mmCIF file of C-alpha atoms and ligand atoms in Angstrom:
data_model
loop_
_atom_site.group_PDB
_atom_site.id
_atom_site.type_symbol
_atom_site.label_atom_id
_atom_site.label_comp_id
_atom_site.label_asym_id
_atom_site.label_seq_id
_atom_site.Cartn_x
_atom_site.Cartn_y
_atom_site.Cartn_z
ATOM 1 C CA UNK A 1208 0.000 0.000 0.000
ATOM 2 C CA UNK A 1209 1.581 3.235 -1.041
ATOM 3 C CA UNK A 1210 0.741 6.272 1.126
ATOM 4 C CA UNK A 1211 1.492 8.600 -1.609
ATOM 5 C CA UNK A 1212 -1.180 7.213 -4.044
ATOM 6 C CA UNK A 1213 -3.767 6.501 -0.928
ATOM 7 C CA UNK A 1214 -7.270 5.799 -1.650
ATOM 8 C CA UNK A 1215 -10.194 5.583 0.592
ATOM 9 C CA UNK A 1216 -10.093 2.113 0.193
ATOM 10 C CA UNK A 1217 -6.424 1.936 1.055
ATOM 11 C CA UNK A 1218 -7.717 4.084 4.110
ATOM 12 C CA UNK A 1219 -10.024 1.412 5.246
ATOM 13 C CA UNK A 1220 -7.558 -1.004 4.696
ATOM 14 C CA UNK A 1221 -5.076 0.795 6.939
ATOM 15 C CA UNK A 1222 -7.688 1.074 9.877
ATOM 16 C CA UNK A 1223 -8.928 -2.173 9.932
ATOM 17 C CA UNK A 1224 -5.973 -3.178 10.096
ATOM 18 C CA UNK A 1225 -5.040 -1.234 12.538
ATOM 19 C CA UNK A 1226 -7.928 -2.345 14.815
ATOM 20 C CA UNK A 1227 -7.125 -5.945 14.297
ATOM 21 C CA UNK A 1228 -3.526 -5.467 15.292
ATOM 22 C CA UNK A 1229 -3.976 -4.777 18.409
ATOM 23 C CA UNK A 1230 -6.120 -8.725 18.736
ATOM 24 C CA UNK A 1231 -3.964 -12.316 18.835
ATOM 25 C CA UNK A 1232 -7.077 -13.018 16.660
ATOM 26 C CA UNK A 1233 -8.581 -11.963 13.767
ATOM 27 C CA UNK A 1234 -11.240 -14.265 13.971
ATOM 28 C CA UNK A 1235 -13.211 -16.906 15.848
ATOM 29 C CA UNK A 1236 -10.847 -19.765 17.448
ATOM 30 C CA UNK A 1237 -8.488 -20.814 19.912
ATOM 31 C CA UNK A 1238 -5.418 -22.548 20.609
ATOM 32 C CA UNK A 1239 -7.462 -25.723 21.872
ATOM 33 C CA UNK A 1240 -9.192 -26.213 18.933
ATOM 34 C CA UNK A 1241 -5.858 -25.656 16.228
ATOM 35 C CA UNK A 1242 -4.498 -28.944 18.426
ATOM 36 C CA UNK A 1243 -7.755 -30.654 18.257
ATOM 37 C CA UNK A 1244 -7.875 -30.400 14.065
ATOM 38 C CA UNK A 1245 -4.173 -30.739 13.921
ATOM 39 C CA UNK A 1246 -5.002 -34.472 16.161
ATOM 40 C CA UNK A 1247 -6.684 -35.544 12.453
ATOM 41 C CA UNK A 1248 -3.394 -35.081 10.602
ATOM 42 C CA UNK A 1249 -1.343 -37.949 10.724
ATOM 43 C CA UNK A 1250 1.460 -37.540 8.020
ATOM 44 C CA UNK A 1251 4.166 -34.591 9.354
ATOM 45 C CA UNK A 1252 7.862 -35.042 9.912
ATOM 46 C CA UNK A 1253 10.567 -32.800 10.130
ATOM 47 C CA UNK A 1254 10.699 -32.361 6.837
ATOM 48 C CA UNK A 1255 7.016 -31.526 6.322
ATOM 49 C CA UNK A 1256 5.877 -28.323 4.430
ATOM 50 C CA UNK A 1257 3.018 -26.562 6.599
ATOM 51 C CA UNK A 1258 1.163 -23.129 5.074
ATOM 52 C CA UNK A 1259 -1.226 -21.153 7.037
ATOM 53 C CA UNK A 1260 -3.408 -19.295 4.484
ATOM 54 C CA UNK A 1261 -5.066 -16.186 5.485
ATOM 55 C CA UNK A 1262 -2.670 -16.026 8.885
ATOM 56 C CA UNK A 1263 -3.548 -12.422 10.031
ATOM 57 C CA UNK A 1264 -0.879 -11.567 13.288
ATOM 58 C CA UNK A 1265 -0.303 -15.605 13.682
ATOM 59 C CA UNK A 1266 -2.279 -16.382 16.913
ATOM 60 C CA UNK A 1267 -2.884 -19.760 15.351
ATOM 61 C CA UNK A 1268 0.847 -20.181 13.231
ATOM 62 C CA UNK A 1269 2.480 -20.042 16.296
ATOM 63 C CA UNK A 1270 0.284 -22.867 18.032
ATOM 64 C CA UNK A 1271 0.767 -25.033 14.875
ATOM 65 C CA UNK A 1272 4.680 -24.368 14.968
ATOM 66 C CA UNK A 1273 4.450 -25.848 18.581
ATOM 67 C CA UNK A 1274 2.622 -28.488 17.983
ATOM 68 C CA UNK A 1275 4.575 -29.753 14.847
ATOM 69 C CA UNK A 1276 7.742 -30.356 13.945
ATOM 70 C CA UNK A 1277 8.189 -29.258 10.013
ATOM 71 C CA UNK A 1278 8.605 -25.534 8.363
ATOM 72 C CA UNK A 1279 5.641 -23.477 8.466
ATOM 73 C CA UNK A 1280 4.763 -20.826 6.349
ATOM 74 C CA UNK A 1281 2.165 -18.045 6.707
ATOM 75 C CA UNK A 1282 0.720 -15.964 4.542
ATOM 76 C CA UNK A 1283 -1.200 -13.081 4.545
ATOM 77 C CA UNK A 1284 -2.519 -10.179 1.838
ATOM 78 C CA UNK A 1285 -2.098 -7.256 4.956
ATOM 79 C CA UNK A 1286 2.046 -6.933 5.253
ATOM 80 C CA UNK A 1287 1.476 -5.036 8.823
ATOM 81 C CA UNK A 1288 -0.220 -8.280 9.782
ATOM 82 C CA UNK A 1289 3.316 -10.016 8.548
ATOM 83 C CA UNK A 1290 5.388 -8.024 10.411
ATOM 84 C CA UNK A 1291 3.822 -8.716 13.260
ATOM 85 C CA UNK A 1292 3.467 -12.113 12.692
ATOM 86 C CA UNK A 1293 7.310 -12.207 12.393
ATOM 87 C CA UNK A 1294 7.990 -10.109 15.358
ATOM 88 C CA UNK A 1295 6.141 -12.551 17.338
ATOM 89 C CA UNK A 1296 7.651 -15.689 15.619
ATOM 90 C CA UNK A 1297 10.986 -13.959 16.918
ATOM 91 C CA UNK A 1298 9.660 -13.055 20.490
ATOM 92 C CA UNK A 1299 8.806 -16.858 20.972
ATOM 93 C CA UNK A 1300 11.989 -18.255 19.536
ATOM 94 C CA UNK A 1301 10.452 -19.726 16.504
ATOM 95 C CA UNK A 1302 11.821 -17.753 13.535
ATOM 96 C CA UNK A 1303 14.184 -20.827 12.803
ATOM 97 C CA UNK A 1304 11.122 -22.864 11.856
ATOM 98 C CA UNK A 1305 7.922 -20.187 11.262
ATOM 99 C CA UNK A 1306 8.162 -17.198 8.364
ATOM 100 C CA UNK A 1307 5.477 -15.297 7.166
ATOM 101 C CA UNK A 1308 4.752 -14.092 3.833
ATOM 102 C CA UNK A 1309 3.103 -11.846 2.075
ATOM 103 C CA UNK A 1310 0.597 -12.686 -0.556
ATOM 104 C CA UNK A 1311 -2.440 -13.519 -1.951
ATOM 105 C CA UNK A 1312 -4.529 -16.857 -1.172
ATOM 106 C CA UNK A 1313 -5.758 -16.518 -4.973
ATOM 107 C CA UNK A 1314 -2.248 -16.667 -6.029
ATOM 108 C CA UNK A 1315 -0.120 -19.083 -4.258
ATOM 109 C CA UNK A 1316 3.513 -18.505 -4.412
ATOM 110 C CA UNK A 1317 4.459 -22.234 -3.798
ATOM 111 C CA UNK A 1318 5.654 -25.178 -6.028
ATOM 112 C CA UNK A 1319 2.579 -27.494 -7.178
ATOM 113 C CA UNK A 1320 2.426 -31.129 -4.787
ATOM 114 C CA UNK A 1321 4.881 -29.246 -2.729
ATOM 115 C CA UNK A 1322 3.168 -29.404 0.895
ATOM 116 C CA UNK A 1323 2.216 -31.887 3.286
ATOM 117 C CA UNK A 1324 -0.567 -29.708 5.400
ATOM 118 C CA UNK A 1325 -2.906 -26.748 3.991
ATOM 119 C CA UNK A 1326 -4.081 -24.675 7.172
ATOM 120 C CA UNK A 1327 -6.805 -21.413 6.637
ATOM 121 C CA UNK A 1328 -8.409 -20.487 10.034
ATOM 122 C CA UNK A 1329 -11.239 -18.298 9.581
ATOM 123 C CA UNK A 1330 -10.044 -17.159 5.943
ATOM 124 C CA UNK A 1331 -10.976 -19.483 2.979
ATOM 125 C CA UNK A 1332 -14.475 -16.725 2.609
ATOM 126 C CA UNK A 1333 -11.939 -14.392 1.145
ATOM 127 C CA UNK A 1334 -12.515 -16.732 -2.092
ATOM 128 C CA UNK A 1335 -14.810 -18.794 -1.065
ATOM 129 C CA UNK A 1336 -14.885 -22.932 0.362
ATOM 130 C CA UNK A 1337 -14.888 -24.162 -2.816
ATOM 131 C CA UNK A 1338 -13.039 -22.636 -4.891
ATOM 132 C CA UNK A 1339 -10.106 -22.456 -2.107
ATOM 133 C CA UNK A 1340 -10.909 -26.394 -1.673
ATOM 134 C CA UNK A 1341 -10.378 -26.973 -5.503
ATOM 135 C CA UNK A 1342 -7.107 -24.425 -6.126
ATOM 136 C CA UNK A 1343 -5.485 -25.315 -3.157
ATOM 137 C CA UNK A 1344 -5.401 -29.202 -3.801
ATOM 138 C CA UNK A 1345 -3.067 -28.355 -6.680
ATOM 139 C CA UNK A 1346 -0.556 -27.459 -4.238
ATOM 140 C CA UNK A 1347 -0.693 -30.438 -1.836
ATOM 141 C CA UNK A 1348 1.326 -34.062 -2.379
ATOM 142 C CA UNK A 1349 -1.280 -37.359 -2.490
ATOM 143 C CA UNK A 1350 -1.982 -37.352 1.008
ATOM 144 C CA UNK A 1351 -1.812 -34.249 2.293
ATOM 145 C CA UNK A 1352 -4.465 -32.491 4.398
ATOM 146 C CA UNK A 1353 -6.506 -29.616 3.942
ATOM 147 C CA UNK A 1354 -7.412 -28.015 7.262
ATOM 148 C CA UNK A 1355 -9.988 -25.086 7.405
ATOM 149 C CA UNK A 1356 -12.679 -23.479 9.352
ATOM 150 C CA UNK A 1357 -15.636 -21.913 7.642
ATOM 151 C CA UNK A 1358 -18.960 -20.467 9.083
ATOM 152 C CA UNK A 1359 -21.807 -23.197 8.518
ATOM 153 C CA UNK A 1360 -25.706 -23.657 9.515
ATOM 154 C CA UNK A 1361 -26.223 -25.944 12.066
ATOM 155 C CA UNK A 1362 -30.145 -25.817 11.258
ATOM 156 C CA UNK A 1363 -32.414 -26.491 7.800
ATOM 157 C CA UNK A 1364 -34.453 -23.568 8.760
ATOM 158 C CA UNK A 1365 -32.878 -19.871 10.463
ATOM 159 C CA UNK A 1366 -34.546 -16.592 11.053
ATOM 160 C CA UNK A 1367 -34.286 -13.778 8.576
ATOM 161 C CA UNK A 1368 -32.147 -11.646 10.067
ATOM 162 C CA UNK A 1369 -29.262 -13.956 10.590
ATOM 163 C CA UNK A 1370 -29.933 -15.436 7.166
ATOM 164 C CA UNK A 1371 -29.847 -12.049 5.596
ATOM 165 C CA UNK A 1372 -26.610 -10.933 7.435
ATOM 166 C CA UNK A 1373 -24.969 -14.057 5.922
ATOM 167 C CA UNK A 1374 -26.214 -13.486 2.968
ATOM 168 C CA UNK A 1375 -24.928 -10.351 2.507
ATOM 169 C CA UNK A 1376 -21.393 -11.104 3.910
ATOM 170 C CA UNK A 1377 -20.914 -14.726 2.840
ATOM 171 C CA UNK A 1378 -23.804 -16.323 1.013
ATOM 172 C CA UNK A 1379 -21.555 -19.563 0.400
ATOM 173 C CA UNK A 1380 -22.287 -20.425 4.333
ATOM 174 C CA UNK A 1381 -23.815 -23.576 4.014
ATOM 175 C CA UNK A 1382 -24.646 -26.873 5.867
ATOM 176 C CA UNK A 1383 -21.891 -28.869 7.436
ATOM 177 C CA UNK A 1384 -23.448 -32.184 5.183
ATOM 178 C CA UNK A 1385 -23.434 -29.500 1.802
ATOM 179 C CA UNK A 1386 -19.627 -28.561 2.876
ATOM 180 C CA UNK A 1387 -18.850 -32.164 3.785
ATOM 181 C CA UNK A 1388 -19.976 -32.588 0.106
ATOM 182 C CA UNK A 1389 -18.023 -29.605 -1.703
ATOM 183 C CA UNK A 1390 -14.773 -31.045 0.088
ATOM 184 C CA UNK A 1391 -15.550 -34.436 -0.948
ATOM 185 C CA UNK A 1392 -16.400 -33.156 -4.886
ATOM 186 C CA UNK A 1393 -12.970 -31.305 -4.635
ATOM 187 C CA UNK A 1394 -10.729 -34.367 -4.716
ATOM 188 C CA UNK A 1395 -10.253 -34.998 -1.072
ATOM 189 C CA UNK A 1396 -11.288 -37.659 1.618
ATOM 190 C CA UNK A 1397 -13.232 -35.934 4.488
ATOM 191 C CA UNK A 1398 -11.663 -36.682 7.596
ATOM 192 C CA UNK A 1399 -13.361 -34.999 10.424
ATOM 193 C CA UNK A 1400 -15.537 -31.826 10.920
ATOM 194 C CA UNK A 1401 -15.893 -30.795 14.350
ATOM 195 C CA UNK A 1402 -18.357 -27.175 15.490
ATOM 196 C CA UNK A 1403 -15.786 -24.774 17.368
ATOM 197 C CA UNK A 1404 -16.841 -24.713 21.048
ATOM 198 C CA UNK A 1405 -18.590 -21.457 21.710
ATOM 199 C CA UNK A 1406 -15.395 -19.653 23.818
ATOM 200 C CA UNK A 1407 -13.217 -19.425 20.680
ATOM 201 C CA UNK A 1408 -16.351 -16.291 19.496
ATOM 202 C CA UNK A 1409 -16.896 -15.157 23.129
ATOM 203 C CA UNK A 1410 -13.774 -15.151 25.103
ATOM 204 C CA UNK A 1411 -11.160 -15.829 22.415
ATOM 205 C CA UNK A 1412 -12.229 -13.336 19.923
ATOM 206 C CA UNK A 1413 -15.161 -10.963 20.855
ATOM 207 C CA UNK A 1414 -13.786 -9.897 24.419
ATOM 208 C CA UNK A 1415 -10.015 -9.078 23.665
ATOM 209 C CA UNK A 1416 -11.801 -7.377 20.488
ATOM 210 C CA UNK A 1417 -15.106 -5.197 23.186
ATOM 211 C CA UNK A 1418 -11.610 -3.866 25.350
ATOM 212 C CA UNK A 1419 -9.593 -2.175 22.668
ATOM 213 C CA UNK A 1420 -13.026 -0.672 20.862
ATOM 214 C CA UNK A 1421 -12.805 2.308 23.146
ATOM 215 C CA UNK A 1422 -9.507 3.157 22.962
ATOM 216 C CA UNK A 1423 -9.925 2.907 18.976
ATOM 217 C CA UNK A 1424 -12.670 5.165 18.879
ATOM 218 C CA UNK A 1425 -11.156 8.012 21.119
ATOM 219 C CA UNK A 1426 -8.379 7.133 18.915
ATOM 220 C CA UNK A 1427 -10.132 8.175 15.763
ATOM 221 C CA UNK A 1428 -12.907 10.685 17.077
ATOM 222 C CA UNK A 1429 -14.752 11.630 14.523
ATOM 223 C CA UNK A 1430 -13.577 9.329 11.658
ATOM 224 C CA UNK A 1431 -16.990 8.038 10.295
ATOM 225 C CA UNK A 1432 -15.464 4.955 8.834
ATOM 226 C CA UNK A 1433 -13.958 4.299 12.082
ATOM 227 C CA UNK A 1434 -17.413 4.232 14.043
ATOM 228 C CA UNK A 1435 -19.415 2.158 10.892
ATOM 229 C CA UNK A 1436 -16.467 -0.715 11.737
ATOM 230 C CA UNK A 1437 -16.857 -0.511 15.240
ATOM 231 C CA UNK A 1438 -20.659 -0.494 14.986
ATOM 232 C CA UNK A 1439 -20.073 -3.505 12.750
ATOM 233 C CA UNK A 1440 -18.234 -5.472 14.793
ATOM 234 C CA UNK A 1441 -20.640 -4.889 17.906
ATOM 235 C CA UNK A 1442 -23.548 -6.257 15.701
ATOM 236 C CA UNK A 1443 -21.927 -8.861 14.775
ATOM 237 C CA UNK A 1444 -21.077 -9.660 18.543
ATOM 238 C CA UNK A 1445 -25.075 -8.941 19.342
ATOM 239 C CA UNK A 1446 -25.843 -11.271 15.990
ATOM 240 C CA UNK A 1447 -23.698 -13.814 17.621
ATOM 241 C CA UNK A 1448 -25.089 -14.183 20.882
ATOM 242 C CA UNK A 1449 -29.124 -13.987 19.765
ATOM 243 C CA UNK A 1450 -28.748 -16.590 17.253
ATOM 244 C CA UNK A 1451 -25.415 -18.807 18.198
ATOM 245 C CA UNK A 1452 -27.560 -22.051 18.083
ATOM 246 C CA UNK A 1453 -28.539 -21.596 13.829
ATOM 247 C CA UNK A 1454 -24.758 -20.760 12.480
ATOM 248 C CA UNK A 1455 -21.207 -20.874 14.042
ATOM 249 C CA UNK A 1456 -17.583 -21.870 12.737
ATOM 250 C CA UNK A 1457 -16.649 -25.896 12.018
ATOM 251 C CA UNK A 1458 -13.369 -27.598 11.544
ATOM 252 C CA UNK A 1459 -13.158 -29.133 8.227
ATOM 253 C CA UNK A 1460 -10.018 -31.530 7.676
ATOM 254 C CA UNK A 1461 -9.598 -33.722 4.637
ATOM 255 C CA UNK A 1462 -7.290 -35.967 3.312
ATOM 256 C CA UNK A 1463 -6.168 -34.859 -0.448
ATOM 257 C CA UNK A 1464 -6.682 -38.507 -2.174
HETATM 258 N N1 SAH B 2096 -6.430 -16.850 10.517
HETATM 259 C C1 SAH B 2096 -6.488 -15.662 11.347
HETATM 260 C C2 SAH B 2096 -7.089 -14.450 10.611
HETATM 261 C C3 SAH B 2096 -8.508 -14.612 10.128
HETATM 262 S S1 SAH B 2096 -9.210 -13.082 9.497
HETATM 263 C C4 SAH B 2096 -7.254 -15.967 12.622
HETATM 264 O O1 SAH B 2096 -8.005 -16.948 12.667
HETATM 265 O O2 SAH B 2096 -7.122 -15.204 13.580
HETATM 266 C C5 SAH B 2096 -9.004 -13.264 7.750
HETATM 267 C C6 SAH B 2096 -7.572 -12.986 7.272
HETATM 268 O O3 SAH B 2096 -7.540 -13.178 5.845
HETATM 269 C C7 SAH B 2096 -7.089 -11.556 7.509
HETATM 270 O O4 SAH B 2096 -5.857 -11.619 8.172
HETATM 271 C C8 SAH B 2096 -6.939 -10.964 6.116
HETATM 272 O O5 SAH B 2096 -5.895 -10.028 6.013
HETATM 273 C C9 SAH B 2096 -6.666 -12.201 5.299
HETATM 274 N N2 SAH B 2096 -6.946 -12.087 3.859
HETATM 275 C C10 SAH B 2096 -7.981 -11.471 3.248
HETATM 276 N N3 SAH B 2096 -7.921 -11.642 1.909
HETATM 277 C C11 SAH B 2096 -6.798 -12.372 1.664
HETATM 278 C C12 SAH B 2096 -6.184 -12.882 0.486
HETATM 279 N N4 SAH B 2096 -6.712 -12.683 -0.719
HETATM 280 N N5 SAH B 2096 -5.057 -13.597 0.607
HETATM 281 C C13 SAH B 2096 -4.494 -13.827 1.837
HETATM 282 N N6 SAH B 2096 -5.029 -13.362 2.983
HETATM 283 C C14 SAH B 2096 -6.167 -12.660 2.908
#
């Protein structure tokens, strides 16, 4: 992003980025349930190829770097988000075996059947389950996983407010079954979905988002983009909590066959 040439969408870039800086998270999770999907994958070594597609700051790189034992990779479109990422890969100790990129999930800057494990927390709506399932699968070996989290319906039937919010942010939400289906259609064996427990939204992600809100909007009294994201983000919160038992995030981890 230049600052010379900015536009207002390079200005909205820059503050939501700034917001989401000052989070471990971007998004709904937690480091419980990266080690549960990671318990699916049975195939890493030291020598394994890991990516982490859509990483944000790295909340969830840096539990996978634990937990394995190969060379991770993440990679994000927002370089701030990168240099954080690699400030804290550094802080922990882990900049020997975790770098992040930056890059586009559309445009994947690795060699073809080069990786063993495909990670996207929270991300894979930035082009959508399907076509991410499909693109992606170029990039793993035979028997490689895929794991992702994606919002899904967890009921046939859902009020119109919740279904019209979706709609209008991300009308691929579906079914876990229709999902179960896309990843299945996609080339890969489905291994295990699993619904993320309801802390990784409430105290994982919308309460260490509700205490820097304040601060942000003192911050940028006045800015009118500034307020619409923070009113965004507190309806979203409000959406959450009314209708948490129709929609949420789920764990989906395949197998690329
Ligand atoms: N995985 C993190 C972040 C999720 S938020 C977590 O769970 O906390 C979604 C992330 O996708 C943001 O960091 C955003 O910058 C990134 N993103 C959006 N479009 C992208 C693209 N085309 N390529 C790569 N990353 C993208």
């Amino acid at each position: 992003m230049s600052y010379d040439n900015k536009t207002i969408h390079d200005f909205d870039f820059n503050l939501i980025c700034e917001y989401f800086s000052n989070v471990e998270r971007q998004g709904p999770g937690s480091p419980e349930a990266t080690i549960k999907a990671l318990g699916f994958i049975d195939n890493l070594s030291p020598q394994s190829r890991i990516v982490d597609l859509g990483c944000g700051t790295g909340g969830q790189t840096m539990t996978l770097t634990k937990h394995t034992t190969g060379q991770v990779t993440g990679l994000d479109i927002f370089p701030d988000f990168i240099d954080i990422f690699n400030r804290n890969a550094g802080s922990l100790g882990l900049s020997d075996r975790v770098k992040g990129v930056v890059g586009s999930m559309d445009k994947l800057p690795f060699e073809k059947e080069s990786l063993d494990l495909i990670w996207c927390e929270g991300a894979i709506y930035n082009i959508g389950f399907e076509r991410g399932m499909k693109e992606w699968r170029d990039y793993l070996k035979t028997g490689g996983y895929i794991a992702v989290s994606e919002g899904s319906w967890f009921t046939a039937q859902r009020p119109d407010e919740i279904y019209d919010f979706w709609m209008a942010h991300y009308p691929e939400i579906d079914t876990i079954s229709h999902k179960v289906a896309q990843m299945q259609d996609a080339g890969y064996l489905p291994v295990a979905t699993f619904v993320l427990p309801e802390s990784c939204w409430t105290e994982h992600y919308f309460t260490p988002c509700s205490k820097i809100q304040e601060a942000f909007l003192q911050k940028h009294a006045g800015n009118l983009t500034a307020e619409e994201l923070i009113a965004g983000q507190r309806y979203e919160k409000e959406l959450y909590s009314k209708y948490k038992e129709f929609y949420g995030y789920v764990f989906y981890i395949g197998k690329k066959i």
